[in-house]
Structures are given as structure tokens and as C-alpha cells.
């Protein structure tokens, strides 16, 4: 028998209940954006197939949308809530607004939603920058240019805007 005449194993089409179960397990761990959940559901099918050394399950787009819609209607999936919590979480970790914006965009949140959430947040980014600088470099902050440059680079690497970084030195000089 030649290779072309051998019957090919057909990939399974995932069922609604299995896909919904996967979504619930993923959302049970933490909030996700709609785009992030869709990506993880597709990846989980690929990973499961790879582990079992078989063809990956096919997840039809309409089935995936049905599951995502159900999760959203049931309150399990909410991009606005995800965005707010993500901003708070990342600011507590010492990341600046630019870095948070970038990470939200990578999670599939649209620019308008990011802008709105950033405007509504009560995070004082300049104060966070000052806290991070003092945590890393101590109080008082360095006064020599070479040492100030280290503080500047550190805060830039954390994703703080230049005006927030400038306010750290301006307020320190007072």
C-alpha cells in the first residue's frame, strides 16, 4: 500500500461543551481579554494534540465566537474589567503607563478602550515613578549627572513617560 492510498486520520472538531469547559478553566484562574482567551483556546487544542501525538482539533470560528459570546453575556469575560484590573496590577508592580499601554495592546485591547481606561484610572504615575526610583536608588536620589542618568534609564525601562521621570527630579530638587 502506498502512502497516498492509506486512509488519513481526520482531525476532530471540538464540541461546544468541551470548548466552554476549557474557557471556564482558563477564566477561573484570572481575567482575560476576549482576544487573549480566543488565542489560549486555540493554543490549548494545539498543545493537547501535540501531547497525544495526533492531529489538532479544529475549532470552527463560529463555535469559538459562540463560546466567547456566552462567556461575555454570563459575566465571565469583560474587557473593561480586565483592563481596569490589569492597569492596577501593573502599576502595583512598578510599571509605567507606556509599558502598561503596550501590554494591553498585546492582550488584544483596542486603543480607544486603553485610552479611556488610562484616563479613568486613579494611578498617579509620577508618584509611582518616584516610589520606584527611591526603592531602587534610595533616598535622597543621586545628584550627579552620571547617577541621574542611571535613574532615568531605569524608569524608562519600566515604561514611565518622560514627564513623569522629569517630575521625579523636579520634586526631589525642591
mmCIF file of C-alpha atoms in Angstrom, residues 147-157:
data_model
loop_
_atom_site.group_PDB
_atom_site.id
_atom_site.type_symbol
_atom_site.label_atom_id
_atom_site.label_comp_id
_atom_site.label_asym_id
_atom_site.label_seq_id
_atom_site.Cartn_x
_atom_site.Cartn_y
_atom_site.Cartn_z
ATOM 1 C CA UNK A 147 23.918 58.650 38.583
ATOM 2 C CA UNK A 148 20.838 60.612 37.479
ATOM 3 C CA UNK A 149 21.234 59.016 34.050
ATOM 4 C CA UNK A 150 21.014 55.573 35.684
ATOM 5 C CA UNK A 151 17.759 56.555 37.388
ATOM 6 C CA UNK A 152 16.442 57.922 34.101
ATOM 7 C CA UNK A 153 17.293 54.725 32.193
ATOM 8 C CA UNK A 154 15.788 52.567 34.929
ATOM 9 C CA UNK A 155 12.486 54.452 34.887
ATOM 10 C CA UNK A 156 12.409 54.428 31.083
ATOM 11 C CA UNK A 157 12.896 50.661 31.113
#
